[in-house]
């Protein structure tokens, strides 16, 4: 017998608390979106905005205040200084957001300023430069990756849970056609991504692909909450955060599929005829609760270890995963599942059960 944290027969009324969860989600989303609007979008890192990063290690402990005072004499444009790496490593990152200055000029200015103003020896360990065009290309590819991840997932969920591959194909065709028209009309990529998500959600609704619609809305919820938290905390958004968002999408989807699978299985059972849809969804969430707690708990242990001991390079990546795992677990219970109740899904047909048994 496997490890069970939750006793059989446990009946927590998750669906009964869906309105409270709806208010919580709405508040968090509004705070995040409000922050993004006020700040003009995410705070892009060097990867996306372009600029120069200088990683420097000092021979002894130095204060951030002294470094900033020393570098002030260099008069580097849009300079940002932050501690980097583990405690006691004496490493700092200098970021120059301007793109009209060469890497050799920055290196020389840093060396001259630190040599003249500081008594401690230092070594420039890394200097990276990203041009504005490369930054724009990377930003476009990151948006494309997020968009296609959600699109392919919605098509997979439609076929996986509802065995309606024709409807999924129609959705993919409609989406491709809509995007083609908007592209010809000259819409920018950021607008195309938003339009694609709206079209995908709209077509799922029109074609009654309810499981796919619930999963996609939950994924969009998770991504928006994570990006909003980064904006509220003024954290930089770079390529490692895009990788974290794609990981969060995969994790959240896996959790949602487990709950959806149990809902579909319970809807097909004879007992479903004597229960309301609300009761069936609630029972399904409770039946998968032990697995959800074990999976999320062990994943969080790893992510917290990365966040605390992983060092400066992956600190923001680990933080994004930390937020994403918590939000993804929450959304599979309080966002995706209650949406099925709102859609009033029908029990799966018997032929679906026969098809699954023969696979």
Short mmCIF file of C-alpha atoms in Angstrom, two decimals:
data_model
loop_
_atom_site.label_atom_id
_atom_site.label_comp_id
_atom_site.label_asym_id
_atom_site.label_seq_id
_atom_site.Cartn_x
_atom_site.Cartn_y
_atom_site.Cartn_z
CA UNK A 1 0.00 0.00 0.00
CA UNK A 2 1.39 3.36 -0.99
CA UNK A 3 1.96 6.34 1.27
CA UNK A 4 -1.29 8.21 1.95
CA UNK A 5 -1.33 11.54 3.74
CA UNK A 6 -5.08 11.95 3.40
CA UNK A 7 -7.41 9.34 4.90
CA UNK A 8 -9.84 7.64 2.48
CA UNK A 9 -13.26 9.25 2.68
CA UNK A 10 -11.93 12.75 3.35
CA UNK A 11 -14.39 15.30 2.00
CA UNK A 12 -13.00 18.82 2.02
CA UNK A 13 -15.47 21.13 0.28
CA UNK A 14 -13.09 22.73 -2.24
CA UNK A 15 -15.81 23.61 -4.73
CA UNK A 16 -17.82 25.29 -1.98
CA UNK A 17 -14.92 27.73 -1.56
CA UNK A 18 -14.63 28.53 -5.25
CA UNK A 19 -16.08 32.05 -4.87
CA UNK A 20 -13.45 32.95 -2.25
CA UNK A 21 -10.77 31.53 -4.58
CA UNK A 22 -12.23 33.56 -7.46
CA UNK A 23 -11.91 36.78 -5.43
CA UNK A 24 -8.32 35.90 -4.39
CA UNK A 25 -7.30 35.12 -7.99
CA UNK A 26 -8.96 38.30 -9.28
CA UNK A 27 -7.19 40.46 -6.69
CA UNK A 28 -3.75 38.94 -7.38
CA UNK A 29 -4.25 39.24 -11.16
CA UNK A 30 -5.42 42.86 -10.89
CA UNK A 31 -2.45 43.78 -8.69
CA UNK A 32 -0.01 42.17 -11.12
CA UNK A 33 -1.61 43.62 -14.26
CA UNK A 34 -1.89 47.04 -12.60
CA UNK A 35 1.81 46.93 -11.76
CA UNK A 36 2.66 45.93 -15.36
CA UNK A 37 0.55 48.78 -16.76
CA UNK A 38 2.02 51.41 -14.40
CA UNK A 39 5.59 50.31 -15.15
CA UNK A 40 5.03 49.95 -18.90
CA UNK A 41 5.56 46.16 -18.94
CA UNK A 42 8.01 43.75 -17.30
CA UNK A 43 11.43 44.97 -16.19
CA UNK A 44 13.50 43.37 -18.93
CA UNK A 45 16.99 42.10 -18.13
CA UNK A 46 20.04 42.46 -20.35
CA UNK A 47 18.90 39.43 -22.41
CA UNK A 48 15.83 41.27 -23.70
CA UNK A 49 16.61 44.98 -23.31
CA UNK A 50 20.22 44.86 -24.50
CA UNK A 51 23.25 46.20 -22.61
CA UNK A 52 26.39 45.02 -20.84
CA UNK A 53 26.89 42.85 -17.73
CA UNK A 54 30.18 42.89 -15.79
CA UNK A 55 30.78 40.24 -13.11
CA UNK A 56 33.56 41.29 -10.72
CA UNK A 57 35.09 39.50 -7.72
CA UNK A 58 36.91 41.42 -4.97
CA UNK A 59 39.78 40.03 -2.91
CA UNK A 60 38.16 41.07 0.40
CA UNK A 61 34.75 41.99 1.74
CA UNK A 62 33.52 45.34 0.38
CA UNK A 63 30.27 47.21 0.82
CA UNK A 64 27.76 47.91 -1.92
CA UNK A 65 27.82 51.59 -0.94
CA UNK A 66 31.60 51.86 -1.50
CA UNK A 67 31.36 50.15 -4.90
CA UNK A 68 28.59 52.47 -6.05
CA UNK A 69 30.58 55.50 -4.88
CA UNK A 70 33.67 54.29 -6.75
CA UNK A 71 31.79 53.55 -9.98
CA UNK A 72 30.02 56.93 -9.85
CA UNK A 73 33.25 58.50 -11.09
CA UNK A 74 33.09 56.33 -14.24
CA UNK A 75 29.79 58.03 -15.24
CA UNK A 76 28.45 54.87 -16.90
CA UNK A 77 24.88 55.36 -18.21
CA UNK A 78 21.99 53.53 -16.43
CA UNK A 79 24.39 51.68 -14.13
CA UNK A 80 22.95 49.13 -11.70
CA UNK A 81 25.07 47.34 -9.05
CA UNK A 82 23.95 44.25 -7.13
CA UNK A 83 25.54 41.55 -4.98
CA UNK A 84 25.98 38.26 -6.78
CA UNK A 85 26.70 34.66 -5.84
CA UNK A 86 27.01 33.13 -2.38
CA UNK A 87 27.69 34.95 0.90
CA UNK A 88 31.42 35.53 1.30
CA UNK A 89 32.10 35.20 -2.41
CA UNK A 90 32.58 38.99 -2.69
CA UNK A 91 31.14 39.00 -6.21
CA UNK A 92 29.07 41.81 -7.73
CA UNK A 93 27.23 42.39 -11.01
CA UNK A 94 27.40 45.74 -12.75
CA UNK A 95 24.72 46.23 -15.41
CA UNK A 96 24.86 48.99 -18.01
CA UNK A 97 21.52 49.15 -19.82
CA UNK A 98 22.71 51.59 -22.53
CA UNK A 99 23.55 50.10 -25.94
CA UNK A 100 25.52 53.03 -27.41
CA UNK A 101 28.74 52.18 -25.56
CA UNK A 102 31.20 49.39 -26.42
CA UNK A 103 32.21 46.53 -24.10
CA UNK A 104 35.89 47.62 -24.17
CA UNK A 105 34.92 51.15 -23.04
CA UNK A 106 32.90 49.71 -20.15
CA UNK A 107 35.76 47.38 -19.10
CA UNK A 108 38.25 50.23 -19.15
CA UNK A 109 35.94 52.58 -17.22
CA UNK A 110 35.26 49.96 -14.52
CA UNK A 111 38.93 49.06 -14.12
CA UNK A 112 40.03 52.69 -13.86
CA UNK A 113 37.29 53.66 -11.39
CA UNK A 114 37.79 50.66 -9.06
CA UNK A 115 41.62 50.93 -9.17
CA UNK A 116 41.50 54.64 -8.32
CA UNK A 117 38.80 54.59 -5.64
CA UNK A 118 39.15 51.23 -3.86
CA UNK A 119 41.99 49.72 -1.85
CA UNK A 120 40.91 46.11 -2.41
CA UNK A 121 42.13 44.04 -5.35
CA UNK A 122 39.55 42.84 -7.86
CA UNK A 123 39.17 40.70 -10.97
CA UNK A 124 36.68 41.09 -13.83
CA UNK A 125 35.54 37.49 -14.29
CA UNK A 126 32.91 37.95 -16.99
CA UNK A 127 31.77 40.65 -19.39
CA UNK A 128 28.77 40.04 -21.66
CA UNK A 129 27.13 42.31 -24.18
CA UNK A 130 23.71 41.90 -25.84
CA UNK A 131 22.81 44.24 -28.71
CA UNK A 132 19.31 45.76 -29.07
CA UNK A 133 18.45 43.63 -32.14
CA UNK A 134 19.52 40.41 -30.43
CA UNK A 135 17.47 41.42 -27.38
CA UNK A 136 14.38 42.08 -29.53
CA UNK A 137 14.83 38.74 -31.34
CA UNK A 138 15.18 36.88 -28.05
CA UNK A 139 12.05 38.59 -26.71
CA UNK A 140 10.09 37.61 -29.83
CA UNK A 141 11.23 33.99 -29.66
CA UNK A 142 10.35 33.82 -25.96
CA UNK A 143 6.80 35.02 -26.69
CA UNK A 144 6.50 32.49 -29.52
CA UNK A 145 7.64 29.67 -27.23
CA UNK A 146 5.01 30.54 -24.60
CA UNK A 147 2.28 30.88 -27.22
CA UNK A 148 2.97 27.57 -28.99
CA UNK A 149 3.29 25.74 -25.68
CA UNK A 150 -0.24 26.77 -24.68
CA UNK A 151 -1.64 26.18 -28.19
CA UNK A 152 -0.30 22.62 -28.51
CA UNK A 153 -1.42 21.84 -24.96
CA UNK A 154 -4.99 22.96 -25.72
CA UNK A 155 -5.10 20.73 -28.82
CA UNK A 156 -3.69 17.76 -26.85
CA UNK A 157 -6.16 18.21 -23.97
CA UNK A 158 -9.10 18.36 -26.41
CA UNK A 159 -8.21 15.03 -27.94
CA UNK A 160 -7.02 13.44 -24.70
CA UNK A 161 -10.15 14.07 -22.65
CA UNK A 162 -12.94 14.53 -25.15
CA UNK A 163 -11.78 12.39 -28.10
CA UNK A 164 -12.72 15.23 -30.44
CA UNK A 165 -9.70 15.47 -32.68
CA UNK A 166 -11.78 16.98 -35.50
CA UNK A 167 -12.84 19.85 -33.21
CA UNK A 168 -9.22 20.24 -32.15
CA UNK A 169 -8.16 20.40 -35.81
CA UNK A 170 -10.85 23.02 -36.48
CA UNK A 171 -9.55 25.07 -33.56
CA UNK A 172 -5.96 24.84 -34.82
CA UNK A 173 -7.10 25.80 -38.35
CA UNK A 174 -9.17 28.74 -37.10
CA UNK A 175 -6.30 29.93 -34.97
CA UNK A 176 -3.79 29.70 -37.82
CA UNK A 177 -6.18 31.54 -40.17
CA UNK A 178 -6.89 34.31 -37.65
CA UNK A 179 -3.21 34.84 -36.96
CA UNK A 180 -2.40 34.91 -40.69
CA UNK A 181 -4.95 37.68 -41.26
CA UNK A 182 -3.69 39.72 -38.29
CA UNK A 183 -0.08 39.25 -39.43
CA UNK A 184 -0.91 40.56 -42.91
CA UNK A 185 -2.64 43.53 -41.23
CA UNK A 186 0.71 44.38 -39.60
CA UNK A 187 -0.04 43.57 -35.95
CA UNK A 188 3.12 43.37 -33.76
CA UNK A 189 4.12 40.00 -32.26
CA UNK A 190 3.05 40.95 -28.72
CA UNK A 191 -0.45 41.78 -30.02
CA UNK A 192 -0.50 38.54 -32.04
CA UNK A 193 0.23 36.49 -28.91
CA UNK A 194 -2.61 38.15 -27.00
CA UNK A 195 -4.93 37.75 -30.02
CA UNK A 196 -3.97 34.08 -30.36
CA UNK A 197 -4.83 33.38 -26.74
CA UNK A 198 -8.19 35.16 -27.11
CA UNK A 199 -8.97 33.22 -30.32
CA UNK A 200 -7.93 29.89 -28.71
CA UNK A 201 -10.11 30.48 -25.65
CA UNK A 202 -13.00 31.69 -27.84
CA UNK A 203 -12.85 28.65 -30.14
CA UNK A 204 -12.63 26.26 -27.19
CA UNK A 205 -15.78 27.91 -25.87
CA UNK A 206 -17.58 27.81 -29.24
CA UNK A 207 -16.64 24.17 -29.94
CA UNK A 208 -17.45 23.20 -26.32
CA UNK A 209 -13.95 21.84 -25.69
CA UNK A 210 -14.56 22.29 -21.98
CA UNK A 211 -11.61 20.36 -20.54
CA UNK A 212 -9.20 22.18 -22.88
CA UNK A 213 -10.77 25.54 -22.02
CA UNK A 214 -10.43 24.90 -18.27
CA UNK A 215 -6.80 23.80 -18.63
CA UNK A 216 -5.82 26.73 -20.89
CA UNK A 217 -7.45 29.35 -18.65
CA UNK A 218 -5.66 27.83 -15.62
CA UNK A 219 -2.32 27.97 -17.48
CA UNK A 220 -2.87 31.60 -18.51
CA UNK A 221 -3.78 32.35 -14.87
CA UNK A 222 -0.52 30.77 -13.63
CA UNK A 223 1.68 32.63 -16.14
CA UNK A 224 0.00 36.01 -15.48
CA UNK A 225 0.27 35.61 -11.69
CA UNK A 226 3.99 34.73 -11.91
CA UNK A 227 4.76 37.63 -14.27
CA UNK A 228 2.69 39.95 -12.05
CA UNK A 229 4.62 38.92 -8.92
CA UNK A 230 7.90 39.65 -10.73
CA UNK A 231 6.58 43.08 -11.70
CA UNK A 232 5.38 43.84 -8.15
CA UNK A 233 8.78 42.89 -6.70
CA UNK A 234 10.61 44.77 -9.49
CA UNK A 235 12.56 41.64 -10.46
CA UNK A 236 14.19 41.38 -13.87
CA UNK A 237 12.57 39.30 -16.61
CA UNK A 238 15.15 37.44 -18.72
CA UNK A 239 15.60 34.17 -20.63
CA UNK A 240 15.90 32.10 -17.44
CA UNK A 241 12.44 33.34 -16.38
CA UNK A 242 10.99 32.25 -19.74
CA UNK A 243 12.47 28.79 -19.11
CA UNK A 244 10.86 28.84 -15.65
CA UNK A 245 7.47 29.82 -17.13
CA UNK A 246 7.61 26.92 -19.61
CA UNK A 247 8.47 24.60 -16.71
CA UNK A 248 5.55 26.01 -14.72
CA UNK A 249 3.19 25.39 -17.67
CA UNK A 250 4.30 21.74 -17.80
CA UNK A 251 4.01 21.27 -14.03
CA UNK A 252 0.60 22.93 -13.76
CA UNK A 253 -0.72 20.96 -16.74
CA UNK A 254 0.42 17.67 -15.21
CA UNK A 255 -1.40 18.48 -11.97
CA UNK A 256 -4.55 19.52 -13.85
CA UNK A 257 -4.54 16.34 -15.97
CA UNK A 258 -4.43 14.16 -12.83
CA UNK A 259 -7.52 15.88 -11.40
CA UNK A 260 -9.33 15.94 -14.77
CA UNK A 261 -8.63 12.23 -15.28
CA UNK A 262 -10.24 11.37 -11.96
CA UNK A 263 -13.23 13.64 -12.69
CA UNK A 264 -13.77 11.96 -16.04
CA UNK A 265 -13.42 8.50 -14.50
CA UNK A 266 -15.94 9.33 -11.76
CA UNK A 267 -18.37 10.85 -14.26
CA UNK A 268 -18.37 7.52 -16.12
CA UNK A 269 -19.11 5.46 -13.01
CA UNK A 270 -22.60 4.30 -12.02
CA UNK A 271 -22.49 6.37 -8.80
CA UNK A 272 -22.30 9.56 -10.89
CA UNK A 273 -26.00 9.15 -11.76
CA UNK A 274 -26.89 9.71 -8.10
CA UNK A 275 -24.52 12.64 -7.54
CA UNK A 276 -24.50 16.21 -8.76
CA UNK A 277 -21.63 17.44 -10.93
CA UNK A 278 -20.45 19.58 -8.01
CA UNK A 279 -20.22 16.51 -5.74
CA UNK A 280 -18.40 14.48 -8.40
CA UNK A 281 -15.77 17.20 -8.92
CA UNK A 282 -15.33 17.64 -5.16
CA UNK A 283 -14.91 13.89 -4.61
CA UNK A 284 -12.38 13.72 -7.46
CA UNK A 285 -10.25 16.52 -5.99
CA UNK A 286 -10.28 14.84 -2.57
CA UNK A 287 -9.29 11.49 -4.09
CA UNK A 288 -6.23 13.05 -5.74
CA UNK A 289 -5.35 15.29 -2.79
CA UNK A 290 -2.78 12.94 -1.26
CA UNK A 291 -0.94 12.66 -4.56
CA UNK A 292 -1.13 16.44 -5.07
CA UNK A 293 0.35 17.19 -1.63
CA UNK A 294 3.15 14.63 -2.02
CA UNK A 295 4.13 15.79 -5.52
CA UNK A 296 3.93 19.51 -4.78
CA UNK A 297 5.63 19.10 -1.38
CA UNK A 298 8.64 17.20 -2.71
CA UNK A 299 8.95 19.56 -5.68
CA UNK A 300 8.85 22.57 -3.36
CA UNK A 301 11.63 21.08 -1.22
CA UNK A 302 13.90 20.95 -4.25
CA UNK A 303 12.92 24.42 -5.47
CA UNK A 304 13.38 25.99 -2.00
CA UNK A 305 16.86 24.41 -1.81
CA UNK A 306 17.71 25.95 -5.21
CA UNK A 307 16.33 29.30 -4.08
CA UNK A 308 18.30 29.37 -0.80
CA UNK A 309 21.57 27.72 -1.82
CA UNK A 310 21.69 27.85 -5.64
CA UNK A 311 23.52 31.18 -5.85
CA UNK A 312 22.81 34.39 -7.72
CA UNK A 313 22.82 32.89 -11.24
CA UNK A 314 19.64 30.84 -10.69
CA UNK A 315 18.10 32.87 -7.86
CA UNK A 316 15.35 34.48 -9.98
CA UNK A 317 14.80 31.22 -11.88
CA UNK A 318 14.26 29.36 -8.59
CA UNK A 319 11.99 32.14 -7.31
CA UNK A 320 9.81 31.91 -10.46
CA UNK A 321 9.55 28.14 -9.99
CA UNK A 322 8.66 28.62 -6.32
CA UNK A 323 5.78 30.94 -7.23
CA UNK A 324 4.76 28.75 -10.18
CA UNK A 325 4.58 25.46 -8.25
CA UNK A 326 2.40 27.04 -5.54
CA UNK A 327 0.14 28.81 -8.06
CA UNK A 328 -0.02 25.75 -10.35
CA UNK A 329 -1.17 23.50 -7.50
CA UNK A 330 -3.73 26.10 -6.42
CA UNK A 331 -5.08 26.60 -9.96
CA UNK A 332 -5.63 22.89 -10.66
CA UNK A 333 -7.93 22.75 -7.60
CA UNK A 334 -9.49 26.21 -7.44
CA UNK A 335 -9.42 27.43 -11.06
CA UNK A 336 -9.48 24.54 -13.58
CA UNK A 337 -11.88 22.25 -11.71
CA UNK A 338 -14.53 24.89 -10.78
CA UNK A 339 -14.54 26.00 -14.44
CA UNK A 340 -15.81 22.53 -15.40
CA UNK A 341 -18.72 23.09 -13.02
CA UNK A 342 -19.49 26.36 -14.79
CA UNK A 343 -19.43 24.61 -18.19
CA UNK A 344 -21.86 21.87 -16.99
CA UNK A 345 -19.89 19.13 -18.76
CA UNK A 346 -21.69 15.97 -19.90
CA UNK A 347 -20.66 12.47 -18.74
CA UNK A 348 -18.29 10.78 -21.22
CA UNK A 349 -19.94 8.31 -23.56
CA UNK A 350 -19.53 4.58 -23.05
CA UNK A 351 -17.69 4.24 -26.36
CA UNK A 352 -14.90 6.37 -24.87
CA UNK A 353 -14.44 3.84 -22.11
CA UNK A 354 -14.28 1.00 -24.62
CA UNK A 355 -11.72 2.86 -26.71
CA UNK A 356 -9.52 3.50 -23.67
CA UNK A 357 -9.65 -0.14 -22.59
CA UNK A 358 -8.55 -1.31 -26.02
CA UNK A 359 -5.55 1.07 -26.15
#
